[in-house]
Amino acid sequence: MLRLRCVQRFPRFQNQRALPLARGLASLKQPSSLFTPLDTFQERHIGPDDTETKSMLKNLGYTSMDDFIAATVPPKIRIPGSIVSNDSIPALSESELHANAKALGSQNKSFQSFIGMGYHTAVVPPVILRNVMENPSWYTQYTPYQPEIAQGRLESLINFQAMVMSLTSMDIANASLLDEATAAAEGMVMAAVSAPKKRTFIVDSAVAPQTLAVVESRAKGFKVKIVVGDASALVNDAELKGDICGVLVQYPDVDGNIKDWASLAETTHELGGLVVAATDLLALTKLKAPGEWGADVVVGNTARFGVPAGYGGPHAAFFAVTDKLKRKMPGRLIGLSKDAQGKPAYRLALQTREQHIRREKATSNICTAQALLANMAAMYAVYHGPDGLQRIANKVHGFTQVFKSAVEPFGFKAENATFFDTLTLDVTGAVSNADAVHSAATGAGINLRRIDDKRVGVTFDESVTPADLVNLINVFAAASSKASVALSDLVEPTKSAISPGLQRTSKFLPHPVFNKHHSETEMLRYINHLSSKDLSLTHSMIPLGSCTMKLNSTSSMIPLTWPEFSNVHPFAPHDQVKGYLTIIKELEEDLCKITGFHSASLQPNSGAAGEYAGLCVIRAFHESRGEGHRDVCLIPLSAHGTNPASAHLAGLKVVSVKVHNDGNLDLEDLKAKAEKHKDNLAAFMITYPSTFGVFESGVQDACKIIHDNGGQVYLDGANLNAQVGLTNPATCGGDVCHLNLHKTFAIPHGGGGPGVGPICVAEHLAPFLPGHAMLPEQGTQAIKAVAGAPFGSASILLISWAYIKMLGGKGLADSSKIALLNANYMASRLAPYYTLRYKNENGRVAHELLIDLAEFDKSAGLKVTDFAKRLQDYGFHPPTCSWPISTCMLIEPTESETLEELDRFCEAMIQIRKEADDIISGKQPRENNLLKNAPHPVSVISLPEDQWNRPYSRETAAFPVAWLKEKKFWPTVGRLDDAYGDLNLICDCPSVEEVASN
C-alpha cells in the first residue's frame, strides 16, 4: 500500500522504468569477502548498472559486451586485457585511496616558504574555498561558449578582467592564461608578430629564470633571437637597435628591485618594439602601474589572490595590453553584448581569434584558460576590495621592512634599496657563506631562496604572521651567532621603501562590485547568485564531443585542498616533497601503462601545451640525428582543432591531408604527400578515434607510411577515453601523444580551465622530454621548459592519480567500454530522426557521434545554432556545435551518465525534431518559431499578454516535455547578439554611473 500511495502522489514516475530501484538492486552486490571494502569507486563513477548495460546491448543487437567491442574497435589494434588490468593497476576503494593520500601527504614536510620567485603561500578566504573551489557548481562548468547559460561565470571573469585592467592601468585584459612564464612567452610572440622584420627580443637579466626558460623555448619556433642582459643597456646597443622587436622586464624584479622602466619604454617605442612587463598585482596596489610608465603588454600571476601554491599550480596568469593590440591578444576575452530583447549580457568576444579557426595562421594555440582560478582571484578582489588589498599590501611591505631593519645589524646587507616584498641579502658580512643561513633556516622549518654561495633571497606574503616574522629573524640571528629577538623588540616602519616617483597615486578598483561584498553574508550570496545563472554537471549531462565531460568525483577532489598538498612551493627542496614525487612517479608509470609508451612528462599545463611540447620533442629528436631541416607536419582534416596552431608554434609547416566522405583518412593522399615531403617530413598529427567519431581501421598503415618516410607520429590524446584498456597510442603506431587529464582522467573543466596535457613518448624520444632548472635529474638533450613549474599544475595531478587508482585497470577499461556503449546507444536512438554522419563498416561509432543538421537549412531555414539554443530550453548544454563540420553537432555522453539521462537527452532531441517538422510542414513560420526564438528565459515567458507575439504558447516554449515542470534550468538571458558585441567591444565592469543609470 505504501508503494501504491507514493506512485499516486507523484504521477511523474508512473511511466518511467523504475530505474532508481533497478539501479539500487544492481548496486547492492554481495562483496566477495567480508573484508572487501564496500566503498568501491567503479559503481559510483560508471553511470549504467548491469541491467541498463544489458538493455543497451540488446537495443544494439548484441548479447555480450565483448561482441559489441569487437564490432566497434578494429581487432588489429586491440591489446590484451592483461596490459591494463587490476593486476597491473590495482583498484583502491575510496577510503583506501584517502588513507594512501594521507600517508603520502605526511611525507611532504610542512616548511614555511620565503622562496618567492613568483610563487607565494596564499590565504584562501574560507567563503571562497568552500563555495567556489570546492563547489561543483563552479568546477564542473564547461567553457562559456553558450553564454545564455553561463552568465554567472562570465560576470565573474569580467570582474577578473576589470581587476587586472585597473591594477595594471592597461586598456584591456583577457580572462586568464596558463601561468606567468607562458604568458610572458605569449608577449614575446606578440612583439615578434607586431614587428615581423625584426627578430631580436631582449630579456632583462633580473627576470625570473623559469620565465626566461619558457620564453627561450617558444622563441625557437618563431626564429626569434633572445638576448639576456641589462635591458636598459641592450636597447641602446648599436648592433642590436635595428633588430629589436621587444623587451621583457620584471617589475619588481626577481631579486626584489623596483626599477623605473619609463626611459626604457620610450627608447623601445622609438625602435618600433613592444615592452612586456611581468608584474605582481598585490605590488601594484603600492607601485606606479605599468600602463602609467609605458608598458605595452603586462603579464603576471594572480595566485597570491587567494589561490593555493599547490606545488606550482594551477594558477591564473593575466595578460593585459594597450588598445591598439587588443585584436592580437591571445586567449579568451569576455565582452558585453545584448540579447534578443536588448538586455545587457556577457559573452566570449572576438572568437575569430580562436586558434581552431585560424589553424596554421594562428600565433597562439591557447585553448584552455584558467577560469576556475581566475574566478577565485576575482572573488578575492571582490571580497577584500581596494581598501582590503591595500591593508594586505601594507602588511606584506611592512613586514619586509621590519625584517630588513632587524637583520642588517647582524651583518646581512640588502642589495636592493627599494623593494615591495622581496630582499636579496649579501650574507658575507655575517657568515662564511649562504649555506650557514640555509642550514639554520632548515632547522627552523623555513625555506629561503637559494641564489649562490654569497646571497639568499627572502620574500614575504600574506600568510606570514608576527610569530613567523620573529622566527625568521631569529634564523638569521642564530646563523650569525647574535642574540635572538622578541616581537616587542621590533619597530614598525615610518615610511615606504618604494621610491616616491614609483609609488602609486592613481585609484584602483572603483567599480561597485569591488566595494560592496565585504561581509561573508553578502559574499556568500553573491557567489551563489552567480552560480545560479550557470548550467553545470550538477544540473544535467554536458554531451560535448571531444571534451569528455564526465564525473569529477568528490572522492578524487578531497585531497586537493589538504594543506600537505596545497601549501607547497614548486621550488621546495626535493627531500621535502617525497609524497608529491611519489604521486607524480606513480601517475607517470600508470599513464605509460595506459598509453603503451616508455616515459612521460607532466609539465605541460594544458592540452594545447602538450601538443606543442610533443612536437618540440620530435623536432629535438630530428636535430639530434642531424636532420633539423625536417619541418613539415602532415595534418588530416579530421584532426583536433588545435593541431595546426601547435605545429605552427613549434616552427613546422602544415600540409593538410584529405579524408574520404565516410570520414576515414585518405591513405593514398597521405602516402603521396609523405613521399613528396620525405626529405623534410618531421611529423604526422592524427587524432584517434578521429574527430569525426570513428575508429579508423587503417591507422597502423598510416603510421607506417610516415615512418617509412622518416617522420614521427604524434597521436593526439583528446579522444583517449575511447581507448583505455582496449587499445593504446603505441599499438596504433604513434611515437608521442598528449593526454587531456581534464578529459579522460577526470580533472574538472572549471568553466574553461584548468587543464593538464602531459605527454607520453616512445623510448627513443624519452631523452628529449622537457627539462627544468629545478629538476634534480635531466638529460643534456632535454628541451627547455614549457611551463613555469617543474611539474606544471602539480596539485591537480592528484585528481587523475586518485581517479586511476580508484578505478584500477579493470575499471578504466570498463569505463571506456561504457563510454562506447552509451554513444552507440544514443546514435541508435537518434538515427531515425537525424542524419548520422559517420560510422564504421559495422555501423558503429566510437565514444562520440556526429549528427548532420544541413538538411534543415533548406527545408526549415534552421542552423546548428537554432537547435543548440532550443536545447537550452530543455535544460541541456548543447553538444559541440559546428565543429569539426560546420553543419554538425558532435555528441559525447561519457560513461558517467545513466540510461535515464541518456534517454532524457534523446527525448529532448526527438521533440526538437518534431518542432522542426512543424516548420517544414508550415505549422510554424520559418522566422518566428520555437527554435529561432530560443532560448526562452523567464524575462520572455513573463512578458505581458499584449507583448506575446509568438505563434506558440508560453508552456510550449518553457515546458515542451513533462519532466521540465519538476526539473527546470532557466537560461538567464535570450539569444546573444554576437555581432553587436564584437562591433561594440566592452570588456570591463560597469562603472558607478552605469550601475546607477540601470
mmCIF file of C-alpha atoms in Angstrom, residues 588-589 591-592 595-601 735-737 759-767 769:
data_model
loop_
_atom_site.group_PDB
_atom_site.id
_atom_site.type_symbol
_atom_site.label_atom_id
_atom_site.label_comp_id
_atom_site.label_asym_id
_atom_site.label_seq_id
_atom_site.Cartn_x
_atom_site.Cartn_y
_atom_site.Cartn_z
ATOM 1 C CA GLU A 588 53.690 8.781 -14.873
ATOM 2 C CA GLU A 589 54.004 4.997 -14.606
ATOM 3 C CA LEU A 591 49.938 6.757 -17.864
ATOM 4 C CA CYS A 592 52.745 4.855 -19.573
ATOM 5 C CA THR A 595 49.399 4.504 -23.478
ATOM 6 C CA GLY A 596 51.971 1.765 -24.079
ATOM 7 C CA PHE A 597 54.807 4.270 -24.095
ATOM 8 C CA HIS A 598 58.131 4.355 -22.274
ATOM 9 C CA SER A 599 58.260 7.735 -20.488
ATOM 10 C CA ALA A 600 56.099 10.696 -19.564
ATOM 11 C CA SER A 601 56.329 14.384 -18.686
ATOM 12 C CA ASP A 735 55.655 7.830 -31.173
ATOM 13 C CA VAL A 736 54.274 10.513 -28.865
ATOM 14 C CA CYS A 737 50.873 11.507 -27.553
ATOM 15 C CA ILE A 759 52.938 13.802 -22.920
ATOM 16 C CA CYS A 760 53.990 10.169 -23.166
ATOM 17 C CA VAL A 761 56.703 9.118 -25.592
ATOM 18 C CA ALA A 762 58.405 6.062 -27.036
ATOM 19 C CA GLU A 763 61.837 5.173 -25.660
ATOM 20 C CA HIS A 764 63.802 6.866 -28.452
ATOM 21 C CA LEU A 765 62.133 10.197 -27.620
ATOM 22 C CA ALA A 766 62.485 9.974 -23.827
ATOM 23 C CA PRO A 767 65.817 11.871 -23.628
ATOM 24 C CA LEU A 769 61.301 15.375 -22.635
#
